[in-house]
GROMACS .gro file of C-alpha atoms in nm:
model
  430
    1MET     CA    1 -15.804  -3.790  -7.639
    2SER     CA    2 -15.963  -3.552  -7.397
    3VAL     CA    3 -15.939  -3.194  -7.521
    4GLY     CA    4 -15.845  -3.084  -7.171
    5LEU     CA    5 -15.529  -3.295  -7.169
    6PHE     CA    6 -15.326  -3.062  -7.387
    7ASN     CA    7 -15.540  -2.749  -7.387
    8TRP     CA    8 -15.249  -2.507  -7.399
    9SER     CA    9 -15.228  -2.191  -7.606
   10ARG     CA   10 -15.028  -2.192  -7.923
   11ALA     CA   11 -14.662  -2.112  -7.868
   12VAL     CA   12 -14.363  -2.126  -8.096
   13ALA     CA   13 -14.002  -2.139  -7.982
   14ALA     CA   14 -13.757  -1.907  -8.148
   15GLY     CA   15 -13.530  -2.074  -8.405
   16VAL     CA   16 -13.306  -1.893  -8.650
   17ALA     CA   17 -13.085  -2.064  -8.907
   18LEU     CA   18 -12.723  -1.951  -8.921
   19SER     CA   19 -12.492  -2.024  -9.212
   20LEU     CA   20 -12.118  -1.965  -9.218
   21LEU     CA   21 -11.925  -1.894  -9.534
   22ALA     CA   22 -11.659  -2.144  -9.622
   23SER     CA   23 -11.309  -2.011  -9.667
   24PRO     CA   24 -11.193  -1.930 -10.023
   25TRP     CA   25 -11.046  -2.188 -10.252
   26ALA     CA   26 -10.674  -2.204 -10.209
   27VAL     CA   27 -10.432  -2.264 -10.490
   28HIS     CA   28 -10.083  -2.390 -10.413
   29ALA     CA   29  -9.778  -2.391 -10.636
   30GLN     CA   30  -9.506  -2.650 -10.617
   31GLY     CA   31  -9.165  -2.612 -10.781
   32GLU     CA   32  -9.003  -2.901 -10.960
   33LYS     CA   33  -8.641  -2.895 -11.081
   34THR     CA   34  -8.520  -3.067 -11.391
   35ARG     CA   35  -8.166  -3.092 -11.528
   36ASN     CA   36  -8.183  -2.774 -11.740
   37LEU     CA   37  -8.527  -2.623 -11.667
   38ALA     CA   38  -8.722  -2.526 -11.354
   39LYS     CA   39  -9.089  -2.590 -11.394
   40THR     CA   40  -9.376  -2.483 -11.173
   41LYS     CA   41  -9.675  -2.710 -11.145
   42ARG     CA   42 -10.007  -2.584 -11.019
   43GLN     CA   43 -10.194  -2.816 -10.793
   44ALA     CA   44 -10.566  -2.868 -10.822
   45PRO     CA   45 -10.766  -2.634 -10.596
   46ALA     CA   46 -10.788  -2.763 -10.241
   47LYS     CA   47 -11.135  -2.855 -10.127
   48ALA     CA   48 -11.308  -2.593  -9.921
   49PRO     CA   49 -11.394  -2.703  -9.567
   50PRO     CA   50 -11.750  -2.834  -9.544
   51ARG     CA   51 -12.014  -2.588  -9.444
   52PRO     CA   52 -12.154  -2.639  -9.096
   53ALA     CA   53 -12.478  -2.831  -9.094
   54PRO     CA   54 -12.785  -2.606  -9.093
   55LEU     CA   55 -12.895  -2.521  -8.743
   56ARG     CA   56 -13.213  -2.681  -8.613
   57ASP     CA   57 -13.237  -2.507  -8.279
   58GLY     CA   58 -13.584  -2.486  -8.131
   59GLN     CA   59 -13.749  -2.680  -8.412
   60ALA     CA   60 -13.825  -2.996  -8.212
   61GLU     CA   61 -13.993  -2.794  -7.938
   62GLN     CA   62 -14.190  -2.596  -8.194
   63ARG     CA   63 -14.315  -2.916  -8.352
   64LEU     CA   64 -14.411  -3.062  -8.014
   65MET     CA   65 -14.613  -2.750  -7.934
   66GLU     CA   66 -14.791  -2.794  -8.265
   67VAL     CA   67 -14.883  -3.150  -8.164
   68TYR     CA   68 -15.019  -3.014  -7.835
   69ARG     CA   69 -15.217  -2.743  -8.013
   70LEU     CA   70 -15.376  -2.981  -8.261
   71THR     CA   71 -15.463  -3.225  -7.983
   72GLY     CA   72 -15.624  -2.950  -7.780
   73GLU     CA   73 -15.835  -2.854  -8.082
   74GLY     CA   74 -15.951  -3.214  -8.122
   75LYS     CA   75 -15.755  -3.266  -8.446
   76THR     CA   76 -15.606  -3.590  -8.321
   77ARG     CA   77 -15.550  -3.749  -8.663
   78GLU     CA   78 -15.336  -3.456  -8.774
   79ALA     CA   79 -15.166  -3.443  -8.433
   80LEU     CA   80 -15.082  -3.814  -8.456
   81ALA     CA   81 -14.919  -3.775  -8.796
   82LYS     CA   82 -14.703  -3.490  -8.672
   83ALA     CA   83 -14.615  -3.673  -8.350
   84GLU     CA   84 -14.507  -3.979  -8.549
   85SER     CA   85 -14.287  -3.764  -8.772
   86LEU     CA   86 -14.130  -3.586  -8.474
   87ALA     CA   87 -14.064  -3.911  -8.284
   88ARG     CA   88 -13.914  -4.071  -8.594
   89GLU     CA   89 -13.673  -3.781  -8.654
   90HIS     CA   90 -13.588  -3.741  -8.285
   91PRO     CA   91 -13.616  -4.090  -8.134
   92ASN     CA   92 -13.432  -3.971  -7.820
   93PHE     CA   93 -13.688  -3.696  -7.752
   94GLN     CA   94 -13.874  -3.870  -7.471
   95LEU     CA   95 -14.144  -3.606  -7.440
   96ALA     CA   96 -14.230  -3.647  -7.809
   97GLN     CA   97 -14.244  -4.025  -7.763
   98LEU     CA   98 -14.476  -3.978  -7.467
   99ALA     CA   99 -14.709  -3.753  -7.666
  100LEU     CA  100 -14.716  -4.011  -7.945
  101GLY     CA  101 -14.792  -4.290  -7.700
  102ASP     CA  102 -15.080  -4.092  -7.549
  103LEU     CA  103 -15.228  -4.021  -7.892
  104LEU     CA  104 -15.218  -4.390  -7.978
  105ALA     CA  105 -15.363  -4.492  -7.642
  106ALA     CA  106 -15.643  -4.235  -7.675
  107ARG     CA  107 -15.782  -4.431  -7.966
  108VAL     CA  108 -15.900  -4.705  -7.732
  109ARG     CA  109 -15.958  -4.533  -7.397
  110PRO     CA  110 -15.996  -4.185  -7.246
  111LEU     CA  111 -15.685  -4.036  -7.088
  112LYS     CA  112 -15.669  -3.843  -6.764
  113GLN     CA  113 -15.326  -3.683  -6.786
  114LEU     CA  114 -15.006  -3.664  -6.984
  115GLY     CA  115 -14.841  -4.005  -6.979
  116ASP     CA  116 -15.152  -4.187  -6.856
  117VAL     CA  117 -14.984  -4.527  -6.840
  118PRO     CA  118 -15.234  -4.816  -6.809
  119THR     CA  119 -15.180  -5.080  -6.542
  120GLN     CA  120 -15.347  -5.414  -6.487
  121ASN     CA  121 -15.572  -5.456  -6.184
  122ASP     CA  122 -15.463  -5.117  -6.046
  123ALA     CA  123 -15.109  -5.251  -5.997
  124PRO     CA  124 -14.842  -4.988  -5.934
  125PRO     CA  125 -14.627  -4.889  -6.232
  126PRO     CA  126 -14.284  -5.049  -6.275
  127ALA     CA  127 -14.005  -4.932  -6.046
  128GLY     CA  128 -13.877  -4.591  -6.148
  129ALA     CA  129 -14.154  -4.532  -6.402
  130SER     CA  130 -14.339  -4.288  -6.177
  131ASP     CA  131 -14.027  -4.076  -6.134
  132VAL     CA  132 -13.961  -4.067  -6.508
  133LEU     CA  133 -14.321  -3.971  -6.583
  134ALA     CA  134 -14.313  -3.699  -6.318
  135GLU     CA  135 -13.996  -3.555  -6.476
  136LEU     CA  136 -14.148  -3.562  -6.825
  137ARG     CA  137 -14.465  -3.393  -6.702
  138ALA     CA  138 -14.254  -3.126  -6.532
  139GLU     CA  139 -14.054  -3.072  -6.852
  140SER     CA  140 -14.375  -3.042  -7.054
  141ARG     CA  141 -14.519  -2.793  -6.807
  142GLN     CA  142 -14.201  -2.581  -6.806
  143ARG     CA  143 -14.185  -2.572  -7.184
  144THR     CA  144 -14.548  -2.480  -7.235
  145ASP     CA  145 -14.561  -2.222  -6.955
  146ALA     CA  146 -14.250  -2.043  -7.084
  147LEU     CA  147 -14.389  -2.031  -7.436
  148ARG     CA  148 -14.732  -1.921  -7.320
  149VAL     CA  149 -14.608  -1.627  -7.112
  150ARG     CA  150 -14.364  -1.435  -7.329
  151PRO     CA  151 -14.158  -1.123  -7.248
  152HIS     CA  152 -14.307  -0.803  -7.384
  153ALA     CA  153 -14.161  -0.665  -7.705
  154ARG     CA  154 -13.823  -0.495  -7.654
  155ALA     CA  155 -13.820  -0.592  -7.283
  156ILE     CA  156 -13.487  -0.686  -7.126
  157PRO     CA  157 -13.383  -0.843  -6.795
  158ALA     CA  158 -13.341  -0.571  -6.531
  159GLN     CA  159 -12.979  -0.674  -6.471
  160PHE     CA  160 -12.861  -0.528  -6.802
  161LEU     CA  161 -12.814  -0.158  -6.727
  162GLU     CA  162 -12.546  -0.101  -6.991
  163LEU     CA  163 -12.370  -0.340  -7.227
  164SER     CA  164 -12.054  -0.252  -7.417
  165PRO     CA  165 -12.052  -0.295  -7.797
  166ARG     CA  166 -11.766  -0.540  -7.735
  167SER     CA  167 -12.027  -0.772  -7.585
  168ARG     CA  168 -12.201  -0.873  -7.905
  169HIS     CA  169 -12.435  -1.114  -7.725
  170ALA     CA  170 -12.573  -1.179  -7.379
  171ILE     CA  171 -12.747  -1.468  -7.206
  172ALA     CA  172 -13.006  -1.465  -6.927
  173VAL     CA  173 -13.148  -1.773  -6.751
  174ASP     CA  174 -13.480  -1.785  -6.569
  175ALA     CA  175 -13.452  -2.091  -6.344
  176SER     CA  176 -13.820  -2.074  -6.246
  177ARG     CA  177 -13.913  -2.134  -6.610
  178SER     CA  178 -13.621  -2.362  -6.706
  179ARG     CA  179 -13.550  -2.113  -6.982
  180LEU     CA  180 -13.237  -1.964  -7.136
  181TYR     CA  181 -13.269  -1.641  -7.337
  182LEU     CA  182 -13.013  -1.539  -7.601
  183PHE     CA  183 -12.976  -1.169  -7.689
  184GLU     CA  184 -12.793  -0.983  -7.961
  185ASN     CA  185 -12.645  -0.646  -7.864
  186THR     CA  186 -12.746  -0.420  -8.152
  187ALA     CA  187 -12.717  -0.047  -8.220
  188ASN     CA  188 -13.075  -0.022  -8.090
  189GLY     CA  189 -13.003  -0.217  -7.771
  190LEU     CA  190 -13.052  -0.577  -7.667
  191GLU     CA  191 -13.276  -0.785  -7.893
  192LEU     CA  192 -13.405  -1.128  -7.793
  193ILE     CA  193 -13.313  -1.360  -8.080
  194ALA     CA  194 -13.380  -1.707  -7.935
  195ASP     CA  195 -13.478  -1.889  -7.618
  196TYR     CA  196 -13.453  -2.252  -7.513
  197TYR     CA  197 -13.557  -2.501  -7.248
  198SER     CA  198 -13.268  -2.559  -7.005
  199SER     CA  199 -13.207  -2.790  -6.710
  200VAL     CA  200 -13.049  -2.684  -6.381
  201GLY     CA  201 -12.911  -2.865  -6.074
  202LYS     CA  202 -13.073  -3.174  -5.925
  203LEU     CA  203 -13.127  -2.987  -5.598
  204GLY     CA  204 -13.222  -2.661  -5.766
  205ILE     CA  205 -13.043  -2.327  -5.749
  206GLU     CA  206 -12.840  -2.103  -5.516
  207LYS     CA  207 -12.516  -2.298  -5.518
  208PHE     CA  208 -12.303  -2.254  -5.208
  209VAL     CA  209 -12.053  -2.539  -5.173
  210GLU     CA  210 -11.870  -2.786  -5.395
  211GLY     CA  211 -12.086  -3.088  -5.477
  212ASP     CA  212 -12.420  -2.949  -5.357
  213GLN     CA  213 -12.578  -3.020  -5.700
  214ARG     CA  214 -12.715  -2.669  -5.725
  215THR     CA  215 -12.683  -2.411  -6.002
  216PRO     CA  216 -12.532  -2.075  -5.899
  217LEU     CA  217 -12.723  -1.748  -5.918
  218GLY     CA  218 -12.552  -1.428  -6.023
  219VAL     CA  219 -12.373  -1.241  -6.300
  220TYR     CA  220 -12.108  -1.443  -6.481
  221TYR     CA  221 -11.906  -1.443  -6.801
  222ILE     CA  222 -11.828  -1.723  -7.043
  223THR     CA  223 -11.457  -1.793  -7.002
  224SER     CA  224 -11.381  -2.032  -7.290
  225ARG     CA  225 -11.519  -2.273  -7.548
  226LEU     CA  226 -11.430  -2.639  -7.489
  227ASP     CA  227 -11.363  -2.861  -7.790
  228PRO     CA  228 -11.628  -3.137  -7.794
  229ALA     CA  229 -11.361  -3.377  -7.922
  230THR     CA  230 -11.194  -3.352  -7.580
  231LEU     CA  231 -11.516  -3.412  -7.384
  232LYS     CA  232 -11.712  -3.720  -7.291
  233ASP     CA  233 -12.029  -3.794  -7.490
  234PHE     CA  234 -12.220  -3.697  -7.176
  235TYR     CA  235 -12.165  -3.328  -7.261
  236GLY     CA  236 -12.305  -3.356  -7.610
  237ALA     CA  237 -12.228  -3.084  -7.864
  238GLY     CA  238 -11.978  -2.902  -7.642
  239ALA     CA  239 -11.941  -2.684  -7.336
  240LEU     CA  240 -11.899  -2.321  -7.234
  241PRO     CA  241 -11.754  -2.273  -6.883
  242ILE     CA  242 -11.852  -1.966  -6.679
  243ASN     CA  243 -11.649  -1.787  -6.411
  244TYR     CA  244 -11.812  -1.939  -6.104
  245PRO     CA  245 -11.722  -1.860  -5.833
  246ASN     CA  246 -11.701  -1.491  -5.921
  247PRO     CA  247 -11.556  -1.235  -5.675
  248LEU     CA  248 -11.897  -1.182  -5.511
  249ASP     CA  249 -11.930  -1.558  -5.458
  250VAL     CA  250 -11.578  -1.574  -5.314
  251SER     CA  251 -11.653  -1.287  -5.075
  252ARG     CA  252 -11.948  -1.488  -4.946
  253GLY     CA  253 -11.744  -1.803  -4.892
  254LYS     CA  254 -11.895  -1.999  -5.180
  255THR     CA  255 -11.697  -2.288  -5.324
  256GLY     CA  256 -11.711  -2.516  -5.625
  257SER     CA  257 -11.600  -2.509  -5.987
  258GLY     CA  258 -11.670  -2.652  -6.330
  259ILE     CA  259 -12.004  -2.482  -6.396
  260TRP     CA  260 -12.071  -2.512  -6.770
  261LEU     CA  261 -12.337  -2.458  -7.030
  262HIS     CA  262 -12.332  -2.793  -7.209
  263GLY     CA  263 -12.533  -3.033  -7.422
  264THR     CA  264 -12.685  -3.377  -7.364
  265PRO     CA  265 -12.565  -3.734  -7.426
  266PRO     CA  266 -12.665  -3.907  -7.752
  267ASP     CA  267 -12.949  -4.104  -7.595
  268GLN     CA  268 -13.118  -3.795  -7.447
  269PHE     CA  269 -13.264  -3.507  -7.642
  270SER     CA  270 -13.316  -3.310  -7.323
  271ARG     CA  271 -13.297  -3.365  -6.950
  272ALA     CA  272 -13.543  -3.313  -6.666
  273PRO     CA  273 -13.581  -2.957  -6.530
  274LEU     CA  274 -13.375  -3.057  -6.223
  275ALA     CA  275 -13.110  -3.292  -6.357
  276THR     CA  276 -12.751  -3.165  -6.348
  277ASP     CA  277 -12.475  -3.141  -6.088
  278GLY     CA  278 -12.499  -2.761  -6.111
  279CYS     CA  279 -12.446  -2.691  -6.480
  280LEU     CA  280 -12.698  -2.565  -6.735
  281ALA     CA  281 -12.787  -2.837  -6.987
  282LEU     CA  282 -12.956  -2.772  -7.323
  283ALA     CA  283 -13.060  -2.991  -7.614
  284ASN     CA  284 -12.768  -3.028  -7.854
  285PRO     CA  285 -12.930  -2.840  -8.146
  286ASP     CA  286 -12.997  -2.546  -7.912
  287LEU     CA  287 -12.647  -2.550  -7.766
  288GLU     CA  288 -12.497  -2.562  -8.116
  289ARG     CA  289 -12.666  -2.231  -8.194
  290ILE     CA  290 -12.511  -2.078  -7.883
  291LEU     CA  291 -12.169  -2.230  -7.957
  292ARG     CA  292 -12.171  -2.074  -8.304
  293THR     CA  293 -12.294  -1.738  -8.177
  294VAL     CA  294 -12.141  -1.623  -7.849
  295GLU     CA  295 -11.787  -1.510  -7.778
  296PRO     CA  296 -11.587  -1.622  -7.471
  297ARG     CA  297 -11.476  -1.355  -7.222
  298THR     CA  298 -11.715  -1.083  -7.347
  299THR     CA  299 -12.051  -1.265  -7.318
  300PRO     CA  300 -12.229  -1.214  -6.985
  301VAL     CA  301 -12.451  -1.486  -6.841
  302VAL     CA  302 -12.712  -1.380  -6.584
  303ILE     CA  303 -12.866  -1.669  -6.390
  304ALA     CA  304 -13.168  -1.565  -6.184
  305LYS     CA  305 -13.430  -1.743  -5.982
  306GLN     CA  306 -13.684  -1.545  -6.181
  307LEU     CA  307 -13.607  -1.277  -6.438
  308GLN     CA  308 -13.765  -0.936  -6.403
  309TRP     CA  309 -13.839  -0.802  -6.752
  310VAL     CA  310 -13.837  -0.425  -6.797
  311GLN     CA  311 -13.839  -0.174  -7.080
  312PRO     CA  312 -13.489  -0.034  -7.154
  313GLN     CA  313 -13.590   0.323  -7.070
  314SER     CA  314 -13.691   0.217  -6.718
  315VAL     CA  315 -13.328   0.149  -6.620
  316GLN     CA  316 -13.191   0.477  -6.754
  317ALA     CA  317 -13.219   0.661  -6.421
  318ASP     CA  318 -13.032   0.385  -6.234
  319ARG     CA  319 -12.768   0.368  -6.507
  320LYS     CA  320 -12.707   0.744  -6.499
  321ALA     CA  321 -12.695   0.750  -6.119
  322PHE     CA  322 -12.430   0.479  -6.109
  323GLU     CA  323 -12.241   0.631  -6.401
  324ALA     CA  324 -12.204   0.950  -6.196
  325VAL     CA  325 -12.045   0.747  -5.914
  326LEU     CA  326 -11.806   0.574  -6.154
  327ASP     CA  327 -11.714   0.909  -6.307
  328GLY     CA  328 -11.630   1.037  -5.959
  329TRP     CA  329 -11.387   0.745  -5.920
  330ARG     CA  330 -11.238   0.820  -6.262
  331ALA     CA  331 -11.193   1.190  -6.181
  332ALA     CA  332 -11.023   1.117  -5.848
  333LYS     CA  333 -10.780   0.880  -6.017
  334SER     CA  334 -10.714   1.125  -6.302
  335GLN     CA  335 -10.629   1.398  -6.052
  336GLY     CA  336 -10.416   1.171  -5.835
  337ASP     CA  337 -10.631   1.251  -5.531
  338MET     CA  338 -10.554   0.937  -5.328
  339LYS     CA  339 -10.766   1.034  -5.029
  340ARG     CA  340 -11.076   1.080  -5.243
  341LEU     CA  341 -10.989   0.775  -5.454
  342LEU     CA  342 -10.948   0.541  -5.158
  343ALA     CA  343 -11.287   0.653  -5.025
  344PHE     CA  344 -11.441   0.456  -5.312
  345TYR     CA  345 -11.290   0.127  -5.184
  346ALA     CA  346 -11.450  -0.095  -4.919
  347PRO     CA  347 -11.237  -0.180  -4.612
  348ASP     CA  348 -11.265  -0.551  -4.697
  349PHE     CA  349 -11.151  -0.494  -5.057
  350GLN     CA  350 -10.975  -0.782  -5.234
  351SER     CA  351 -10.811  -0.820  -5.574
  352TYR     CA  352 -10.678  -1.122  -5.757
  353LYS     CA  353 -10.442  -1.337  -5.546
  354SER     CA  354 -10.630  -1.208  -5.238
  355LEU     CA  355 -10.451  -0.874  -5.253
  356PRO     CA  356 -10.598  -0.660  -4.969
  357LEU     CA  357 -10.659  -0.285  -4.983
  358ALA     CA  358 -10.330  -0.196  -4.809
  359GLN     CA  359 -10.131  -0.361  -5.089
  360TRP     CA  360 -10.372  -0.249  -5.362
  361THR     CA  361 -10.311   0.110  -5.248
  362SER     CA  362  -9.953   0.078  -5.373
  363THR     CA  363 -10.085  -0.033  -5.711
  364LEU     CA  364 -10.322   0.264  -5.726
  365GLU     CA  365 -10.044   0.504  -5.635
  366ALA     CA  366  -9.822   0.363  -5.910
  367GLU     CA  367 -10.104   0.389  -6.164
  368THR     CA  368 -10.182   0.752  -6.075
  369ARG     CA  369  -9.812   0.845  -6.095
  370ALA     CA  370  -9.794   0.686  -6.439
  371LEU     CA  371 -10.085   0.907  -6.550
  372GLY     CA  372  -9.881   1.215  -6.471
  373GLY     CA  373 -10.188   1.434  -6.450
  374ARG     CA  374 -10.336   1.308  -6.776
  375GLU     CA  375 -10.711   1.256  -6.801
  376LEU     CA  376 -10.828   0.898  -6.765
  377HIS     CA  377 -11.097   0.776  -7.007
  378LEU     CA  378 -11.320   0.472  -6.954
  379LYS     CA  379 -11.406   0.296  -7.279
  380ASP     CA  380 -11.656   0.021  -7.367
  381LYS     CA  381 -11.833   0.027  -7.032
  382SER     CA  382 -12.071  -0.243  -6.912
  383TYR     CA  383 -12.284  -0.226  -6.597
  384LEU     CA  384 -12.463  -0.541  -6.484
  385ARG     CA  385 -12.668  -0.518  -6.166
  386TRP     CA  386 -12.728  -0.804  -5.926
  387THR     CA  387 -12.974  -0.773  -5.640
  388ASP     CA  388 -13.035  -1.028  -5.364
  389SER     CA  389 -12.958  -0.961  -4.997
  390ALA     CA  390 -12.737  -0.677  -5.125
  391GLU     CA  391 -12.719  -0.465  -5.437
  392THR     CA  392 -12.403  -0.513  -5.640
  393MET     CA  393 -12.276  -0.389  -5.975
  394VAL     CA  394 -12.039  -0.577  -6.206
  395VAL     CA  395 -11.852  -0.314  -6.407
  396THR     CA  396 -11.617  -0.375  -6.702
  397PHE     CA  397 -11.427  -0.107  -6.895
  398GLY     CA  398 -11.111  -0.025  -7.082
  399GLU     CA  399 -10.893   0.221  -6.890
  400VAL     CA  400 -10.715   0.452  -7.137
  401ALA     CA  401 -10.501   0.755  -7.047
  402GLU     CA  402 -10.524   1.074  -7.251
  403GLY     CA  403 -10.301   1.040  -7.556
  404ALA     CA  404 -10.271   0.661  -7.530
  405ARG     CA  405 -10.425   0.428  -7.785
  406THR     CA  406 -10.492   0.135  -7.555
  407GLY     CA  407 -10.498   0.043  -7.189
  408PRO     CA  408 -10.589  -0.242  -6.955
  409VAL     CA  409 -10.939  -0.390  -6.942
  410LYS     CA  410 -11.059  -0.391  -6.583
  411ARG     CA  411 -11.348  -0.543  -6.394
  412GLN     CA  412 -11.481  -0.402  -6.070
  413TYR     CA  413 -11.742  -0.531  -5.828
  414TRP     CA  414 -11.925  -0.258  -5.638
  415ILE     CA  415 -12.160  -0.300  -5.343
  416ARG     CA  416 -12.416  -0.052  -5.222
  417LYS     CA  417 -12.397   0.030  -4.853
  418GLY     CA  418 -12.680   0.264  -4.766
  419LYS     CA  419 -12.658   0.542  -5.024
  420GLN     CA  420 -12.290   0.487  -5.096
  421TRP     CA  421 -12.134   0.259  -5.357
  422GLN     CA  422 -11.797   0.101  -5.274
  423ILE     CA  423 -11.559  -0.122  -5.469
  424PHE     CA  424 -11.494  -0.457  -5.299
  425PHE     CA  425 -11.304  -0.614  -5.591
  426GLU     CA  426 -11.097  -0.483  -5.883
  427GLY     CA  427 -10.867  -0.659  -6.124
  428VAL     CA  428 -10.723  -0.653  -6.475
  429ILE     CA  429 -10.885  -0.907  -6.709
  430GLY     CA  430 -10.723  -0.811  -7.038
   0.00000   0.00000   0.00000
């Protein structure tokens, strides 16, 4: 095979095994009465539930990249052995099958490109074959490019200004690279722990209306975890819905629903880069890692056309500037200063059930009266920035009055108008 065919740099996808402890053995006692004597019989220990199968996320991609590397170095015999092993263990991994076919074909003739299918007498390939090959080449290119150009150490997506400790994980998607990045929120900040190839909508991104086969862009949260037993095989290992359309989407007139992170059907290891009706689709081993890791309701999902990676310290100034604005809102509410408080709200403000500002004012007045002059504290704050034609901030916090142990969890959407930030949505989420 021509060295130039797969002359990509070495890249390895992240894959971390996760094991869960089985629950303790349980011992049950059962009473048995006799005519003159009550006896207690001890049952045999119940079997512990089986341990989840070891995770294999990212391994197939890693092995494919090794095949590419060996081929590029001219070690075709070794590459062929590894390609055969990969295709045998993952017979539904079409890209691995294609690499194997090319390596076999290269024994008898030079190849010009990935999936260089021979034809007789320059006849066109069978119907549909060209489209399938084009999709596989695009998938290969997306995988290799994303693994060749890696984020710098400790870099984070610019959207994550502040993440509450309650959000133990976060997800960011770079649609331009067909890549999903999984982060752990540690005491030292966000740490990238894995990343995976991911498919988006057939017609790309920037969803606007129901049925447009596009994937939405924005800041979202995972809302639930769907039981795979209740889903069609099409969704593979399971599904995680997100809260599209969010309040920003609604304010812009966007429609649609049912946007999920989900797996693939049994006969497909992965799908083409542009393949879904708007969802994000991952290989089942990769989705299983996410299913076992993230928590519904507290895990943010940022979907961007292209992620901007920055060092955490570079967002500190923006975080502090916005925090000062939020603290001004908190102080006005603590002091019951309705005039100053209402100045933070946009004229077109909406809450859940399309509650406009005039009605929301009554809610604010009731909340400030309930405070009775007590200081309001904002706990577990998260700030996620979204910038497109406007700059918005998705803010989540627990609202706790002085002396109280708990309070409502609220989410606000702020928009920047000139130098002023205003709230255009606010609601209780927990």
